[in-house]
Amino acid sequence: MLLQKTEKARLELSPGVRTLSLRERSLLLLADGKPLSDLQAMYNGIGAQIVENLMRQGYLTGPADLPPAPEPTTPTPTPSIERPAPGESLRSLAGARMYLFDTCERLFARRDPVLAQHFREALRAAKDRTSMLDVGEAMFEEVALAAGAERAASLRERLDQLLPASPVAENFAATQPALLD
């Protein structure tokens, strides 16, 4: 079944209008005349959820077999797409390192190029987990000064999701005595 954009979708894609996430907008751009299965397969399978949300919100028309949206019991503001936490297979020091480089670029490159260059060099010089995390903590301290402790805490939380389990923590857990009934 082919999906079509609605007038609401065309308004969303007009210049100066940004109410949807980047993934939702990019899927909307590709939607006209595309098979439903192609769009659902996008973004490692998350495309199905995005398509369903866009159809329920009235941005796309297509198959009529989608169930009606459940009525919310309490009004809570939530983003239309939740980013899943990375599984164990996606956790790596390399991924965490790239996250720190990306954070450095997004938060410091324009505002303070000298500080951004300092963090880039420190990250390149960090050859192990501990030194990389020390650089990350210094970056988060700067973020806390510039954007607040809440923003720094959210960045720390995301970094923790990307890091593999600490070998020290695994060794420590193995030395714990068994629980007695």
mmCIF file of the C-alpha atoms, coordinates in Angstrom:
data_MODEL
# 
_entry.id   MODEL 
# 
loop_
_atom_site.group_PDB 
_atom_site.id 
_atom_site.type_symbol 
_atom_site.label_atom_id 
_atom_site.label_alt_id 
_atom_site.label_comp_id 
_atom_site.label_asym_id 
_atom_site.label_entity_id 
_atom_site.label_seq_id 
_atom_site.pdbx_PDB_ins_code 
_atom_site.Cartn_x 
_atom_site.Cartn_y 
_atom_site.Cartn_z 
_atom_site.occupancy 
_atom_site.B_iso_or_equiv 
_atom_site.pdbx_formal_charge 
_atom_site.auth_seq_id 
_atom_site.auth_comp_id 
_atom_site.auth_asym_id 
_atom_site.auth_atom_id 
_atom_site.pdbx_PDB_model_num 
ATOM 1   C CA . MET A 1 1   ? 0.000  0.000   0.000  1.00 0.00 ? 1   MET A CA 1 
ATOM 2   C CA . LEU A 1 2   ? 1.305  3.432   -0.925 1.00 0.00 ? 2   LEU A CA 1 
ATOM 3   C CA . LEU A 1 3   ? 1.270  6.281   1.572  1.00 0.00 ? 3   LEU A CA 1 
ATOM 4   C CA . GLN A 1 4   ? 0.403  9.882   0.735  1.00 0.00 ? 4   GLN A CA 1 
ATOM 5   C CA . LYS A 1 5   ? 1.154  13.144  2.533  1.00 0.00 ? 5   LYS A CA 1 
ATOM 6   C CA . THR A 1 6   ? -1.768 15.138  3.848  1.00 0.00 ? 6   THR A CA 1 
ATOM 7   C CA . GLU A 1 7   ? -2.118 18.914  3.764  1.00 0.00 ? 7   GLU A CA 1 
ATOM 8   C CA . LYS A 1 8   ? -0.963 18.921  7.402  1.00 0.00 ? 8   LYS A CA 1 
ATOM 9   C CA . ALA A 1 9   ? 2.254  17.184  6.280  1.00 0.00 ? 9   ALA A CA 1 
ATOM 10  C CA . ARG A 1 10  ? 2.843  19.728  3.514  1.00 0.00 ? 10  ARG A CA 1 
ATOM 11  C CA . LEU A 1 11  ? 2.468  22.547  6.036  1.00 0.00 ? 11  LEU A CA 1 
ATOM 12  C CA . GLU A 1 12  ? 4.933  20.811  8.374  1.00 0.00 ? 12  GLU A CA 1 
ATOM 13  C CA . LEU A 1 13  ? 7.484  20.552  5.584  1.00 0.00 ? 13  LEU A CA 1 
ATOM 14  C CA . SER A 1 14  ? 7.163  24.201  4.578  1.00 0.00 ? 14  SER A CA 1 
ATOM 15  C CA . PRO A 1 15  ? 10.054 26.516  5.511  1.00 0.00 ? 15  PRO A CA 1 
ATOM 16  C CA . GLY A 1 16  ? 10.092 27.795  9.071  1.00 0.00 ? 16  GLY A CA 1 
ATOM 17  C CA . VAL A 1 17  ? 7.838  25.090  10.515 1.00 0.00 ? 17  VAL A CA 1 
ATOM 18  C CA . ARG A 1 18  ? 9.452  22.549  12.872 1.00 0.00 ? 18  ARG A CA 1 
ATOM 19  C CA . THR A 1 19  ? 7.135  20.560  15.123 1.00 0.00 ? 19  THR A CA 1 
ATOM 20  C CA . LEU A 1 20  ? 8.322  17.035  14.302 1.00 0.00 ? 20  LEU A CA 1 
ATOM 21  C CA . SER A 1 21  ? 11.630 15.312  15.005 1.00 0.00 ? 21  SER A CA 1 
ATOM 22  C CA . LEU A 1 22  ? 14.298 15.035  12.314 1.00 0.00 ? 22  LEU A CA 1 
ATOM 23  C CA . ARG A 1 23  ? 13.473 11.365  11.685 1.00 0.00 ? 23  ARG A CA 1 
ATOM 24  C CA . GLU A 1 24  ? 9.759  12.107  11.415 1.00 0.00 ? 24  GLU A CA 1 
ATOM 25  C CA . ARG A 1 25  ? 10.406 14.967  8.978  1.00 0.00 ? 25  ARG A CA 1 
ATOM 26  C CA . SER A 1 26  ? 12.776 12.901  6.834  1.00 0.00 ? 26  SER A CA 1 
ATOM 27  C CA . LEU A 1 27  ? 10.271 10.057  6.681  1.00 0.00 ? 27  LEU A CA 1 
ATOM 28  C CA . LEU A 1 28  ? 7.566  12.565  5.681  1.00 0.00 ? 28  LEU A CA 1 
ATOM 29  C CA . LEU A 1 29  ? 9.769  13.851  2.869  1.00 0.00 ? 29  LEU A CA 1 
ATOM 30  C CA . LEU A 1 30  ? 10.100 10.328  1.474  1.00 0.00 ? 30  LEU A CA 1 
ATOM 31  C CA . ALA A 1 31  ? 6.504  9.240   2.078  1.00 0.00 ? 31  ALA A CA 1 
ATOM 32  C CA . ASP A 1 32  ? 4.653  10.302  -1.080 1.00 0.00 ? 32  ASP A CA 1 
ATOM 33  C CA . GLY A 1 33  ? 4.155  7.248   -3.272 1.00 0.00 ? 33  GLY A CA 1 
ATOM 34  C CA . LYS A 1 34  ? 6.457  4.978   -1.233 1.00 0.00 ? 34  LYS A CA 1 
ATOM 35  C CA . PRO A 1 35  ? 5.294  1.524   -0.201 1.00 0.00 ? 35  PRO A CA 1 
ATOM 36  C CA . LEU A 1 36  ? 4.389  1.209   3.467  1.00 0.00 ? 36  LEU A CA 1 
ATOM 37  C CA . SER A 1 37  ? 6.852  -1.666  3.930  1.00 0.00 ? 37  SER A CA 1 
ATOM 38  C CA . ASP A 1 38  ? 9.801  0.460   2.722  1.00 0.00 ? 38  ASP A CA 1 
ATOM 39  C CA . LEU A 1 39  ? 9.039  3.233   5.201  1.00 0.00 ? 39  LEU A CA 1 
ATOM 40  C CA . GLN A 1 40  ? 8.465  0.806   8.064  1.00 0.00 ? 40  GLN A CA 1 
ATOM 41  C CA . ALA A 1 41  ? 11.893 -0.755  7.492  1.00 0.00 ? 41  ALA A CA 1 
ATOM 42  C CA . MET A 1 42  ? 13.693 2.587   7.903  1.00 0.00 ? 42  MET A CA 1 
ATOM 43  C CA . TYR A 1 43  ? 15.771 3.446   10.975 1.00 0.00 ? 43  TYR A CA 1 
ATOM 44  C CA . ASN A 1 44  ? 16.451 -0.178  11.924 1.00 0.00 ? 44  ASN A CA 1 
ATOM 45  C CA . GLY A 1 45  ? 12.761 -1.006  12.288 1.00 0.00 ? 45  GLY A CA 1 
ATOM 46  C CA . ILE A 1 46  ? 11.744 2.127   14.200 1.00 0.00 ? 46  ILE A CA 1 
ATOM 47  C CA . GLY A 1 47  ? 10.193 3.354   10.970 1.00 0.00 ? 47  GLY A CA 1 
ATOM 48  C CA . ALA A 1 48  ? 7.066  1.292   11.688 1.00 0.00 ? 48  ALA A CA 1 
ATOM 49  C CA . GLN A 1 49  ? 6.449  3.229   14.906 1.00 0.00 ? 49  GLN A CA 1 
ATOM 50  C CA . ILE A 1 50  ? 7.160  6.541   13.199 1.00 0.00 ? 50  ILE A CA 1 
ATOM 51  C CA . VAL A 1 51  ? 4.766  5.752   10.325 1.00 0.00 ? 51  VAL A CA 1 
ATOM 52  C CA . GLU A 1 52  ? 2.052  4.726   12.773 1.00 0.00 ? 52  GLU A CA 1 
ATOM 53  C CA . ASN A 1 53  ? 2.493  7.939   14.785 1.00 0.00 ? 53  ASN A CA 1 
ATOM 54  C CA . LEU A 1 54  ? 2.449  10.104  11.652 1.00 0.00 ? 54  LEU A CA 1 
ATOM 55  C CA . MET A 1 55  ? -0.720 8.428   10.429 1.00 0.00 ? 55  MET A CA 1 
ATOM 56  C CA . ARG A 1 56  ? -2.446 8.833   13.787 1.00 0.00 ? 56  ARG A CA 1 
ATOM 57  C CA . GLN A 1 57  ? -1.445 12.490  13.925 1.00 0.00 ? 57  GLN A CA 1 
ATOM 58  C CA . GLY A 1 58  ? -2.873 13.060  10.460 1.00 0.00 ? 58  GLY A CA 1 
ATOM 59  C CA . TYR A 1 59  ? 0.346  13.642  8.481  1.00 0.00 ? 59  TYR A CA 1 
ATOM 60  C CA . LEU A 1 60  ? 0.010  10.528  6.292  1.00 0.00 ? 60  LEU A CA 1 
ATOM 61  C CA . THR A 1 61  ? -2.874 8.662   4.734  1.00 0.00 ? 61  THR A CA 1 
ATOM 62  C CA . GLY A 1 62  ? -2.780 5.094   3.577  1.00 0.00 ? 62  GLY A CA 1 
ATOM 63  C CA . PRO A 1 63  ? -3.926 1.736   4.889  1.00 0.00 ? 63  PRO A CA 1 
ATOM 64  C CA . ALA A 1 64  ? -7.143 1.927   6.886  1.00 0.00 ? 64  ALA A CA 1 
ATOM 65  C CA . ASP A 1 65  ? -6.309 -1.091  9.061  1.00 0.00 ? 65  ASP A CA 1 
ATOM 66  C CA . LEU A 1 66  ? -4.472 0.889   11.743 1.00 0.00 ? 66  LEU A CA 1 
ATOM 67  C CA . PRO A 1 67  ? -6.287 0.768   15.066 1.00 0.00 ? 67  PRO A CA 1 
ATOM 68  C CA . PRO A 1 68  ? -7.490 4.084   16.465 1.00 0.00 ? 68  PRO A CA 1 
ATOM 69  C CA . ALA A 1 69  ? -5.162 5.850   18.858 1.00 0.00 ? 69  ALA A CA 1 
ATOM 70  C CA . PRO A 1 70  ? -5.866 5.019   22.498 1.00 0.00 ? 70  PRO A CA 1 
ATOM 71  C CA . GLU A 1 71  ? -7.274 7.896   24.505 1.00 0.00 ? 71  GLU A CA 1 
ATOM 72  C CA . PRO A 1 72  ? -4.742 9.128   27.067 1.00 0.00 ? 72  PRO A CA 1 
ATOM 73  C CA . THR A 1 73  ? -5.966 8.847   30.633 1.00 0.00 ? 73  THR A CA 1 
ATOM 74  C CA . THR A 1 74  ? -3.826 11.707  31.915 1.00 0.00 ? 74  THR A CA 1 
ATOM 75  C CA . PRO A 1 75  ? -2.423 14.456  29.720 1.00 0.00 ? 75  PRO A CA 1 
ATOM 76  C CA . THR A 1 76  ? 1.357  14.172  29.879 1.00 0.00 ? 76  THR A CA 1 
ATOM 77  C CA . PRO A 1 77  ? 3.649  15.880  27.401 1.00 0.00 ? 77  PRO A CA 1 
ATOM 78  C CA . THR A 1 78  ? 5.778  13.187  25.765 1.00 0.00 ? 78  THR A CA 1 
ATOM 79  C CA . PRO A 1 79  ? 7.859  13.218  22.624 1.00 0.00 ? 79  PRO A CA 1 
ATOM 80  C CA . SER A 1 80  ? 6.241  11.417  19.704 1.00 0.00 ? 80  SER A CA 1 
ATOM 81  C CA . ILE A 1 81  ? 9.212  9.060   19.337 1.00 0.00 ? 81  ILE A CA 1 
ATOM 82  C CA . GLU A 1 82  ? 11.152 7.626   22.275 1.00 0.00 ? 82  GLU A CA 1 
ATOM 83  C CA . ARG A 1 83  ? 14.800 6.907   21.602 1.00 0.00 ? 83  ARG A CA 1 
ATOM 84  C CA . PRO A 1 84  ? 15.516 3.350   22.737 1.00 0.00 ? 84  PRO A CA 1 
ATOM 85  C CA . ALA A 1 85  ? 18.370 2.797   25.132 1.00 0.00 ? 85  ALA A CA 1 
ATOM 86  C CA . PRO A 1 86  ? 21.261 1.031   23.418 1.00 0.00 ? 86  PRO A CA 1 
ATOM 87  C CA . GLY A 1 87  ? 21.476 -2.681  24.094 1.00 0.00 ? 87  GLY A CA 1 
ATOM 88  C CA . GLU A 1 88  ? 24.597 -4.359  25.367 1.00 0.00 ? 88  GLU A CA 1 
ATOM 89  C CA . SER A 1 89  ? 25.719 -5.004  21.789 1.00 0.00 ? 89  SER A CA 1 
ATOM 90  C CA . LEU A 1 90  ? 25.734 -1.249  21.056 1.00 0.00 ? 90  LEU A CA 1 
ATOM 91  C CA . ARG A 1 91  ? 27.792 -0.309  24.105 1.00 0.00 ? 91  ARG A CA 1 
ATOM 92  C CA . SER A 1 92  ? 31.455 0.394   23.376 1.00 0.00 ? 92  SER A CA 1 
ATOM 93  C CA . LEU A 1 93  ? 34.285 2.690   24.359 1.00 0.00 ? 93  LEU A CA 1 
ATOM 94  C CA . ALA A 1 94  ? 34.553 3.777   20.726 1.00 0.00 ? 94  ALA A CA 1 
ATOM 95  C CA . GLY A 1 95  ? 30.884 4.792   20.679 1.00 0.00 ? 95  GLY A CA 1 
ATOM 96  C CA . ALA A 1 96  ? 31.254 6.639   23.972 1.00 0.00 ? 96  ALA A CA 1 
ATOM 97  C CA . ARG A 1 97  ? 34.355 8.402   22.630 1.00 0.00 ? 97  ARG A CA 1 
ATOM 98  C CA . MET A 1 98  ? 32.486 9.496   19.482 1.00 0.00 ? 98  MET A CA 1 
ATOM 99  C CA . TYR A 1 99  ? 29.633 10.746  21.663 1.00 0.00 ? 99  TYR A CA 1 
ATOM 100 C CA . LEU A 1 100 ? 32.111 12.918  23.598 1.00 0.00 ? 100 LEU A CA 1 
ATOM 101 C CA . PHE A 1 101 ? 33.617 14.273  20.360 1.00 0.00 ? 101 PHE A CA 1 
ATOM 102 C CA . ASP A 1 102 ? 30.118 15.041  19.046 1.00 0.00 ? 102 ASP A CA 1 
ATOM 103 C CA . THR A 1 103 ? 29.142 16.735  22.315 1.00 0.00 ? 103 THR A CA 1 
ATOM 104 C CA . CYS A 1 104 ? 32.292 18.837  22.151 1.00 0.00 ? 104 CYS A CA 1 
ATOM 105 C CA . GLU A 1 105 ? 31.492 19.954  18.611 1.00 0.00 ? 105 GLU A CA 1 
ATOM 106 C CA . ARG A 1 106 ? 27.825 20.706  19.276 1.00 0.00 ? 106 ARG A CA 1 
ATOM 107 C CA . LEU A 1 107 ? 28.345 22.603  22.529 1.00 0.00 ? 107 LEU A CA 1 
ATOM 108 C CA . PHE A 1 108 ? 31.722 24.291  22.301 1.00 0.00 ? 108 PHE A CA 1 
ATOM 109 C CA . ALA A 1 109 ? 32.904 24.646  18.680 1.00 0.00 ? 109 ALA A CA 1 
ATOM 110 C CA . ARG A 1 110 ? 31.011 27.875  17.971 1.00 0.00 ? 110 ARG A CA 1 
ATOM 111 C CA . ARG A 1 111 ? 30.709 29.300  21.460 1.00 0.00 ? 111 ARG A CA 1 
ATOM 112 C CA . ASP A 1 112 ? 34.331 28.753  22.554 1.00 0.00 ? 112 ASP A CA 1 
ATOM 113 C CA . PRO A 1 113 ? 36.601 27.390  19.771 1.00 0.00 ? 113 PRO A CA 1 
ATOM 114 C CA . VAL A 1 114 ? 39.684 27.413  22.013 1.00 0.00 ? 114 VAL A CA 1 
ATOM 115 C CA . LEU A 1 115 ? 37.961 25.294  24.648 1.00 0.00 ? 115 LEU A CA 1 
ATOM 116 C CA . ALA A 1 116 ? 36.607 22.978  21.935 1.00 0.00 ? 116 ALA A CA 1 
ATOM 117 C CA . GLN A 1 117 ? 40.126 22.491  20.561 1.00 0.00 ? 117 GLN A CA 1 
ATOM 118 C CA . HIS A 1 118 ? 41.407 21.775  24.094 1.00 0.00 ? 118 HIS A CA 1 
ATOM 119 C CA . PHE A 1 119 ? 38.760 19.060  24.593 1.00 0.00 ? 119 PHE A CA 1 
ATOM 120 C CA . ARG A 1 120 ? 39.420 17.573  21.133 1.00 0.00 ? 120 ARG A CA 1 
ATOM 121 C CA . GLU A 1 121 ? 43.129 17.260  21.864 1.00 0.00 ? 121 GLU A CA 1 
ATOM 122 C CA . ALA A 1 122 ? 42.472 15.825  25.317 1.00 0.00 ? 122 ALA A CA 1 
ATOM 123 C CA . LEU A 1 123 ? 40.090 13.226  23.845 1.00 0.00 ? 123 LEU A CA 1 
ATOM 124 C CA . ARG A 1 124 ? 42.638 12.269  21.187 1.00 0.00 ? 124 ARG A CA 1 
ATOM 125 C CA . ALA A 1 125 ? 45.288 11.873  23.878 1.00 0.00 ? 125 ALA A CA 1 
ATOM 126 C CA . ALA A 1 126 ? 43.013 9.778   26.114 1.00 0.00 ? 126 ALA A CA 1 
ATOM 127 C CA . LYS A 1 127 ? 44.150 6.209   25.452 1.00 0.00 ? 127 LYS A CA 1 
ATOM 128 C CA . ASP A 1 128 ? 42.135 4.345   28.093 1.00 0.00 ? 128 ASP A CA 1 
ATOM 129 C CA . ARG A 1 129 ? 38.688 4.353   29.680 1.00 0.00 ? 129 ARG A CA 1 
ATOM 130 C CA . THR A 1 130 ? 39.719 6.304   32.782 1.00 0.00 ? 130 THR A CA 1 
ATOM 131 C CA . SER A 1 131 ? 41.431 9.157   30.942 1.00 0.00 ? 131 SER A CA 1 
ATOM 132 C CA . MET A 1 132 ? 38.551 9.390   28.441 1.00 0.00 ? 132 MET A CA 1 
ATOM 133 C CA . LEU A 1 133 ? 36.029 9.600   31.284 1.00 0.00 ? 133 LEU A CA 1 
ATOM 134 C CA . ASP A 1 134 ? 38.141 12.272  32.989 1.00 0.00 ? 134 ASP A CA 1 
ATOM 135 C CA . VAL A 1 135 ? 37.988 14.409  29.841 1.00 0.00 ? 135 VAL A CA 1 
ATOM 136 C CA . GLY A 1 136 ? 34.251 13.769  29.626 1.00 0.00 ? 136 GLY A CA 1 
ATOM 137 C CA . GLU A 1 137 ? 33.768 14.855  33.220 1.00 0.00 ? 137 GLU A CA 1 
ATOM 138 C CA . ALA A 1 138 ? 35.700 18.080  32.537 1.00 0.00 ? 138 ALA A CA 1 
ATOM 139 C CA . MET A 1 139 ? 33.443 18.722  29.541 1.00 0.00 ? 139 MET A CA 1 
ATOM 140 C CA . PHE A 1 140 ? 30.327 18.122  31.633 1.00 0.00 ? 140 PHE A CA 1 
ATOM 141 C CA . GLU A 1 141 ? 31.591 20.549  34.268 1.00 0.00 ? 141 GLU A CA 1 
ATOM 142 C CA . GLU A 1 142 ? 31.897 23.207  31.555 1.00 0.00 ? 142 GLU A CA 1 
ATOM 143 C CA . VAL A 1 143 ? 28.404 22.338  30.329 1.00 0.00 ? 143 VAL A CA 1 
ATOM 144 C CA . ALA A 1 144 ? 27.086 22.738  33.883 1.00 0.00 ? 144 ALA A CA 1 
ATOM 145 C CA . LEU A 1 145 ? 28.627 26.205  34.068 1.00 0.00 ? 145 LEU A CA 1 
ATOM 146 C CA . ALA A 1 146 ? 27.271 27.276  30.678 1.00 0.00 ? 146 ALA A CA 1 
ATOM 147 C CA . ALA A 1 147 ? 23.921 25.469  30.423 1.00 0.00 ? 147 ALA A CA 1 
ATOM 148 C CA . GLY A 1 148 ? 23.120 24.271  33.915 1.00 0.00 ? 148 GLY A CA 1 
ATOM 149 C CA . ALA A 1 149 ? 23.492 21.147  36.000 1.00 0.00 ? 149 ALA A CA 1 
ATOM 150 C CA . GLU A 1 150 ? 20.379 19.523  34.516 1.00 0.00 ? 150 GLU A CA 1 
ATOM 151 C CA . ARG A 1 151 ? 21.806 19.622  30.987 1.00 0.00 ? 151 ARG A CA 1 
ATOM 152 C CA . ALA A 1 152 ? 25.128 18.238  32.217 1.00 0.00 ? 152 ALA A CA 1 
ATOM 153 C CA . ALA A 1 153 ? 23.308 15.441  34.070 1.00 0.00 ? 153 ALA A CA 1 
ATOM 154 C CA . SER A 1 154 ? 21.376 14.446  30.926 1.00 0.00 ? 154 SER A CA 1 
ATOM 155 C CA . LEU A 1 155 ? 24.631 14.286  28.936 1.00 0.00 ? 155 LEU A CA 1 
ATOM 156 C CA . ARG A 1 156 ? 26.256 12.160  31.667 1.00 0.00 ? 156 ARG A CA 1 
ATOM 157 C CA . GLU A 1 157 ? 23.260 9.826   31.655 1.00 0.00 ? 157 GLU A CA 1 
ATOM 158 C CA . ARG A 1 158 ? 23.504 9.324   27.894 1.00 0.00 ? 158 ARG A CA 1 
ATOM 159 C CA . LEU A 1 159 ? 27.248 8.648   28.166 1.00 0.00 ? 159 LEU A CA 1 
ATOM 160 C CA . ASP A 1 160 ? 26.552 6.032   30.844 1.00 0.00 ? 160 ASP A CA 1 
ATOM 161 C CA . GLN A 1 161 ? 24.130 4.338   28.444 1.00 0.00 ? 161 GLN A CA 1 
ATOM 162 C CA . LEU A 1 162 ? 26.839 4.130   25.787 1.00 0.00 ? 162 LEU A CA 1 
ATOM 163 C CA . LEU A 1 163 ? 29.618 2.828   28.013 1.00 0.00 ? 163 LEU A CA 1 
ATOM 164 C CA . PRO A 1 164 ? 30.174 -0.899  28.327 1.00 0.00 ? 164 PRO A CA 1 
ATOM 165 C CA . ALA A 1 165 ? 30.041 -2.300  31.845 1.00 0.00 ? 165 ALA A CA 1 
ATOM 166 C CA . SER A 1 166 ? 33.172 -1.458  33.785 1.00 0.00 ? 166 SER A CA 1 
ATOM 167 C CA . PRO A 1 167 ? 35.544 -4.427  34.107 1.00 0.00 ? 167 PRO A CA 1 
ATOM 168 C CA . VAL A 1 168 ? 36.167 -3.358  37.725 1.00 0.00 ? 168 VAL A CA 1 
ATOM 169 C CA . ALA A 1 169 ? 32.449 -3.530  38.516 1.00 0.00 ? 169 ALA A CA 1 
ATOM 170 C CA . GLU A 1 170 ? 32.182 -6.977  36.912 1.00 0.00 ? 170 GLU A CA 1 
ATOM 171 C CA . ASN A 1 171 ? 35.151 -8.265  38.912 1.00 0.00 ? 171 ASN A CA 1 
ATOM 172 C CA . PHE A 1 172 ? 33.712 -6.769  42.082 1.00 0.00 ? 172 PHE A CA 1 
ATOM 173 C CA . ALA A 1 173 ? 30.322 -8.363  41.479 1.00 0.00 ? 173 ALA A CA 1 
ATOM 174 C CA . ALA A 1 174 ? 31.979 -11.758 41.023 1.00 0.00 ? 174 ALA A CA 1 
ATOM 175 C CA . THR A 1 175 ? 33.623 -11.515 44.455 1.00 0.00 ? 175 THR A CA 1 
ATOM 176 C CA . GLN A 1 176 ? 30.411 -10.814 46.329 1.00 0.00 ? 176 GLN A CA 1 
ATOM 177 C CA . PRO A 1 177 ? 29.217 -13.611 48.605 1.00 0.00 ? 177 PRO A CA 1 
ATOM 178 C CA . ALA A 1 178 ? 26.067 -15.436 47.605 1.00 0.00 ? 178 ALA A CA 1 
ATOM 179 C CA . LEU A 1 179 ? 22.832 -14.362 49.268 1.00 0.00 ? 179 LEU A CA 1 
ATOM 180 C CA . LEU A 1 180 ? 21.634 -16.732 51.938 1.00 0.00 ? 180 LEU A CA 1 
ATOM 181 C CA . ASP A 1 181 ? 17.974 -17.658 52.135 1.00 0.00 ? 181 ASP A CA 1 
# 
